[in-house]
CSV table of C-alpha atoms in Angstrom, one decimal:
chain,number,residue,atom,x,y,z
A,239,MET,CA,119.0,99.8,91.3
A,240,ARG,CA,121.1,102.3,93.1
A,241,PHE,CA,122.9,101.5,96.3
A,242,ILE,CA,120.3,103.3,98.4
A,243,GLY,CA,117.6,101.1,96.9
A,244,VAL,CA,119.6,97.9,97.7
A,245,TRP,CA,120.2,99.1,101.2
A,246,ARG,CA,116.5,99.9,101.7
A,247,ALA,CA,115.4,96.6,100.2
A,248,GLY,CA,117.5,94.8,102.8
A,249,GLY,CA,116.0,96.9,105.6
A,250,LEU,CA,112.5,96.3,104.3
A,251,SER,CA,113.1,92.5,104.2
A,252,LEU,CA,114.2,92.5,107.8
A,253,HIS,CA,111.3,94.7,108.8
A,254,LEU,CA,108.8,92.5,107.2
A,255,LEU,CA,110.2,89.5,109.0
A,256,ALA,CA,110.0,91.4,112.3
A,257,GLY,CA,106.3,92.2,111.5
A,258,ALA,CA,105.5,88.6,110.8
A,259,LEU,CA,107.1,87.5,114.1
A,260,LEU,CA,105.3,90.1,116.1
A,261,THR,CA,102.0,89.2,114.4
A,262,ALA,CA,102.4,85.6,115.3
A,263,LEU,CA,103.2,86.4,118.9
A,264,PHE,CA,100.6,89.0,119.6
A,265,HIS,CA,97.6,88.2,117.4
A,266,ARG,CA,94.8,86.8,119.4
A,267,PRO,CA,91.2,87.0,118.3
A,268,ARG,CA,90.1,87.6,121.8
A,269,GLY,CA,92.7,89.2,123.9
A,270,SER,CA,92.5,91.3,127.1
A,271,ASP,CA,92.3,95.1,126.8
A,272,GLY,CA,95.9,95.3,127.9
A,273,LYS,CA,97.1,93.0,125.1
A,274,ARG,CA,95.0,94.9,122.6
A,275,ARG,CA,96.7,98.1,123.6
A,276,VAL,CA,100.1,96.5,123.3
A,277,LYS,CA,99.2,95.3,119.8
A,278,GLN,CA,98.1,98.8,118.8
A,279,HIS,CA,101.3,100.3,120.0
A,280,LEU,CA,103.3,97.6,118.1
A,281,VAL,CA,101.3,98.4,114.9
A,282,MET,CA,102.2,102.1,115.3
A,283,TRP,CA,105.8,101.2,115.9
A,284,TRP,CA,105.9,99.0,112.8
A,285,HIS,CA,104.4,101.7,110.6
A,286,ARG,CA,106.8,104.3,112.0
A,287,ARG,CA,109.8,102.0,111.4
A,288,LEU,CA,108.6,101.3,107.8
A,289,CYS,CA,108.6,105.1,107.1
A,290,ARG,CA,112.2,105.3,108.3
A,291,VAL,CA,113.2,102.3,106.2
A,292,LEU,CA,111.7,104.1,103.1
A,293,GLY,CA,113.3,107.4,104.0
A,294,LEU,CA,110.1,109.3,104.6
A,295,ASP,CA,110.5,112.6,106.5
A,296,LEU,CA,107.1,113.4,108.0
A,297,GLN,CA,106.1,117.0,108.7
A,298,ILE,CA,102.9,117.2,110.8
A,299,GLN,CA,100.5,120.0,111.5
A,300,GLY,CA,97.6,119.6,113.9
A,301,THR,CA,96.8,116.6,116.2
A,302,PRO,CA,94.7,113.5,115.7
A,303,ALA,CA,91.5,113.8,117.7
A,304,MET,CA,90.9,111.6,120.7
A,305,GLY,CA,88.1,109.1,121.2
A,306,GLY,CA,85.9,107.7,118.5
A,307,VAL,CA,86.7,109.6,115.3
A,308,LEU,CA,86.4,108.8,111.6
A,309,LEU,CA,89.6,110.0,109.9
A,310,VAL,CA,89.1,110.8,106.2
A,311,ALA,CA,92.1,111.6,104.0
A,312,ASN,CA,92.9,112.3,100.4
A,313,HIS,CA,94.6,109.3,98.8
A,314,VAL,CA,97.9,109.4,96.8
A,315,SER,CA,99.6,106.1,97.4
A,316,TRP,CA,99.9,102.9,99.4
A,317,LEU,CA,102.4,104.9,101.3
A,318,ASP,CA,99.5,106.8,102.9
A,319,ILE,CA,98.9,103.7,105.1
A,320,PRO,CA,102.3,103.6,106.9
A,321,VAL,CA,102.4,107.4,107.1
A,322,LEU,CA,99.0,107.8,108.8
A,323,GLY,CA,99.4,104.5,110.7
A,324,SER,CA,102.6,105.8,112.3
A,325,LEU,CA,101.0,108.9,113.7
A,326,CYS,CA,98.1,107.5,115.8
A,327,ARG,CA,96.4,104.3,116.6
A,328,THR,CA,93.8,103.7,113.9
A,329,ASP,CA,92.2,100.9,111.9
A,330,PHE,CA,91.9,101.1,108.1
A,331,LEU,CA,89.4,100.1,105.5
A,332,SER,CA,90.8,98.0,102.6
A,333,LYS,CA,89.7,96.2,99.5
A,334,ALA,CA,89.1,92.5,100.0
A,335,GLU,CA,91.9,91.5,97.6
A,336,VAL,CA,94.5,92.7,100.1
A,337,ARG,CA,93.4,90.0,102.5
A,338,GLN,CA,94.6,87.3,100.0
A,339,TRP,CA,98.1,88.8,99.6
A,340,PRO,CA,100.9,86.6,101.1
A,341,LEU,CA,102.1,87.9,104.5
A,342,VAL,CA,100.8,91.5,104.0
A,343,GLY,CA,97.1,90.4,104.0
A,344,TRP,CA,97.5,88.3,107.1
A,345,MET,CA,99.4,91.1,108.9
A,346,ALA,CA,96.7,93.7,107.9
A,347,ALA,CA,93.9,91.5,109.2
A,348,ALA,CA,95.7,91.0,112.5
A,349,ALA,CA,96.2,94.7,112.8
A,350,GLY,CA,92.5,95.4,112.7
A,351,THR,CA,91.8,96.2,109.0
A,352,THR,CA,88.3,95.9,107.8
A,353,PHE,CA,88.0,94.5,104.3
A,354,ILE,CA,85.3,95.3,101.7
A,355,ARG,CA,84.6,93.6,98.4
A,356,ARG,CA,83.8,95.6,95.3
A,357,GLY,CA,80.2,95.0,94.1
A,358,GLY,CA,79.6,92.8,97.1
A,359,HIS,CA,76.7,94.9,98.5
A,360,GLN,CA,78.5,95.1,101.8
A,361,ALA,CA,77.9,98.8,102.5
A,362,SER,CA,75.3,98.2,105.3
A,363,VAL,CA,77.4,95.6,107.0
A,364,ILE,CA,80.6,97.6,106.8
A,365,ARG,CA,78.8,100.7,107.9
A,366,GLY,CA,77.7,98.8,111.1
A,367,GLN,CA,81.2,97.5,111.7
A,368,LEU,CA,82.7,101.0,111.4
A,369,ALA,CA,80.0,102.5,113.6
A,370,SER,CA,80.6,99.9,116.3
A,371,ARG,CA,84.3,100.7,116.4
A,372,LEU,CA,83.6,104.4,116.6
A,373,THR,CA,81.1,104.0,119.3
A,374,GLY,CA,83.7,102.0,121.2
A,375,GLY,CA,86.1,104.9,121.1
A,376,GLY,CA,88.3,103.7,118.3
A,377,ARG,CA,89.7,105.5,115.3
A,378,VAL,CA,89.0,104.4,111.8
A,379,THR,CA,90.7,105.8,108.7
A,380,LEU,CA,89.2,105.7,105.2
A,381,PHE,CA,90.0,107.3,101.8
A,382,PRO,CA,86.7,108.6,100.4
A,383,GLU,CA,88.0,109.4,96.9
A,384,GLY,CA,88.0,105.6,96.4
A,385,THR,CA,91.1,105.8,94.3
A,386,THR,CA,94.6,107.3,94.3
A,387,THR,CA,95.5,110.5,92.6
A,388,GLU,CA,98.8,112.2,91.5
A,389,GLY,CA,98.5,114.6,94.5
A,390,ALA,CA,97.8,117.7,92.6
A,391,GLY,CA,94.1,117.6,93.2
A,392,VAL,CA,91.4,116.1,95.5
A,393,GLY,CA,88.9,113.9,93.8
A,394,PRO,CA,85.2,113.9,94.7
A,395,PHE,CA,84.3,112.0,97.9
A,396,TYR,CA,81.9,109.1,98.0
A,397,PRO,CA,79.6,109.8,100.9
A,398,ARG,CA,78.0,106.4,101.7
A,399,LEU,CA,80.4,105.3,104.5
A,400,PHE,CA,80.2,108.7,106.2
A,401,ALA,CA,76.9,107.4,107.5
A,402,ALA,CA,78.9,105.3,110.1
A,403,ALA,CA,79.9,108.6,111.8
A,404,LEU,CA,76.3,109.7,111.8
A,405,ASP,CA,75.2,106.4,113.3
A,406,ALA,CA,77.9,106.6,116.0
A,407,ASN,CA,77.4,110.4,116.5
A,408,ALA,CA,81.2,110.5,116.1
A,409,GLN,CA,83.7,113.2,115.1
A,410,VAL,CA,85.0,113.3,111.6
A,411,GLN,CA,88.5,114.6,111.1
A,412,PRO,CA,89.7,115.5,107.6
A,413,VAL,CA,93.4,114.8,107.0
A,414,ALA,CA,95.4,116.3,104.1
A,415,ILE,CA,98.5,114.5,102.8
A,416,ARG,CA,101.0,115.4,100.2
A,417,TYR,CA,104.5,114.2,99.0
A,418,PHE,CA,107.2,116.7,97.9
A,419,SER,CA,110.4,116.7,96.0
A,420,GLY,CA,111.9,120.1,96.7
A,421,GLU,CA,109.0,122.5,96.4
A,422,THR,CA,107.1,120.5,93.8
A,423,ILE,CA,104.8,117.4,94.0
A,424,ASP,CA,106.9,114.3,94.2
A,425,PRO,CA,106.6,112.4,90.9
A,426,VAL,CA,107.3,108.9,92.3
A,427,ALA,CA,105.2,108.7,95.4
A,428,PRO,CA,101.8,108.6,93.6
A,429,PHE,CA,100.6,105.0,92.9
A,430,VAL,CA,98.4,105.5,89.9
A,431,GLY,CA,97.7,104.0,86.5
A,432,ASP,CA,98.4,100.4,85.6
A,433,GLU,CA,101.8,100.1,87.4
A,434,SER,CA,102.1,97.0,89.6
A,435,PHE,CA,102.7,97.3,93.3
A,436,GLY,CA,106.0,95.5,93.0
A,437,ARG,CA,107.3,97.8,90.3
A,438,HIS,CA,106.2,100.9,92.2
A,439,LEU,CA,107.8,99.6,95.4
A,440,LEU,CA,111.1,99.2,93.6
A,441,ARG,CA,110.9,102.8,92.3
A,442,VAL,CA,110.1,104.0,95.8
A,443,LEU,CA,113.1,102.1,97.3
A,444,GLY,CA,115.5,103.8,94.9
A,445,HIS,CA,114.0,107.3,95.1
A,446,ARG,CA,114.3,110.1,97.6
A,447,ILE,CA,111.0,111.7,98.7
A,448,ASP,CA,112.1,114.9,100.4
A,449,ARG,CA,109.2,115.2,102.7
A,450,VAL,CA,105.6,114.2,103.5
A,451,GLU,CA,103.3,116.9,104.8
A,452,VAL,CA,100.3,115.8,106.8
A,453,VAL,CA,97.7,118.2,108.1
A,454,TYR,CA,95.1,117.2,110.7
A,455,CYS,CA,92.3,119.6,110.2
A,456,PRO,CA,90.0,120.6,113.1
A,457,PRO,CA,87.4,117.8,113.6
A,458,LEU,CA,83.9,118.2,112.4
A,459,GLN,CA,81.8,117.8,115.5
A,460,PRO,CA,78.3,116.2,115.7
A,461,PRO,CA,75.5,116.7,115.2
A,462,HIS,CA,76.3,116.5,111.4
A,463,GLY,CA,74.0,117.1,108.4
A,464,ASP,CA,73.4,114.3,106.0
A,465,ARG,CA,76.2,112.1,104.7
A,466,ARG,CA,76.5,114.2,101.5
A,467,GLN,CA,76.9,117.4,103.5
A,468,LEU,CA,79.4,115.7,105.8
A,469,ALA,CA,81.5,114.4,102.8
A,470,GLU,CA,81.5,117.8,101.2
A,471,ALA,CA,82.6,119.6,104.4
A,472,ALA,CA,85.4,117.1,104.9
A,473,ARG,CA,86.6,117.4,101.3
A,474,ASN,CA,86.5,121.2,101.5
A,475,ALA,CA,88.6,121.2,104.6
A,476,ILE,CA,91.3,119.0,102.9
A,477,VAL,CA,91.4,121.2,99.8
A,478,GLY,CA,91.7,124.2,102.0
A,479,ALA,CA,94.6,122.6,103.9
A,480,LEU,CA,96.6,121.8,100.8
A,481,PRO,CA,98.6,124.3,98.7
A,482,PRO,CA,96.8,126.1,95.9
A,483,ALA,CA,97.6,123.3,93.4
A,484,ALA,CA,95.1,121.0,95.2
A,485,ARG,CA,92.0,121.9,93.1
A,486,GLY,CA,89.9,118.8,92.7
A,487,ARG,CA,87.1,117.8,90.5
A,488,GLN,CA,83.5,118.8,91.3
A,489,GLY,CA,80.7,116.6,92.3
A,490,GLU,CA,79.9,114.1,95.0
A,491,PRO,CA,79.2,110.6,93.6
A,492,GLU,CA,76.9,108.3,95.5
A,493,GLY,CA,77.9,104.7,96.5
A,494,VAL,CA,80.7,102.8,98.1
A,495,PRO,CA,84.2,104.0,97.2
A,496,HIS,CA,86.1,102.0,94.6
A,497,LEU,CA,88.8,101.4,97.1
A,498,ALA,CA,92.4,102.4,96.3
A,499,ARG,CA,94.6,99.8,94.7
A,500,GLN,CA,96.6,99.0,97.8
A,501,GLY,CA,93.8,99.3,100.3
A,502,ALA,CA,92.5,102.1,102.4
């Protein structure tokens, strides 16, 4: 591993330790509104600092919508989580396996992540939980492709969990994200195929990603059509916000997303 990788690995270790200590200090199942706001700001700080440790240069267009809003983004990597988490207060939807990971799963749960189990017939329950958070004025981020891509295209969106926005009569804000090396798509950032998380993390630590472009598209305002129409409108907005190379597959599969490998 190159020197930059060793340096970043040391910084990452210290940052994980800081996150564990903050989680232990501020995680309370039932805290006051003031304490919850402090925790939300700390989570944002932790994500922002992680982006710095990893050397990510974020370039942002647009602004996250205020109030109850469902943020839906294309999914390239586990890096999407700290990138988007550093820009606004938001909860995420993640696969259930992440909850079992040492340290990371505990911290994710404390930060407000909702977990879903593949094949667990949880769509209705999760839909209600997301709708409740949206009705309460919170933001929730999910990745409707249900898997990660190499960043050159946008996959079809699974529409089922868009129903939470319909139930809550909430805004839906499409978010486009892309990683660059020079003027081309970065080859290391995508977390795809059979590569393990640990191996990918080591490659990211020793690699320079020139920039991460994030575009907050104009929110889709209620009343919406049905969930398929809403998913299609969100996907079209993301494709339109990305450079011409982002030409995804056609079709809108039904069902709960097969959540991305590192949780979304």
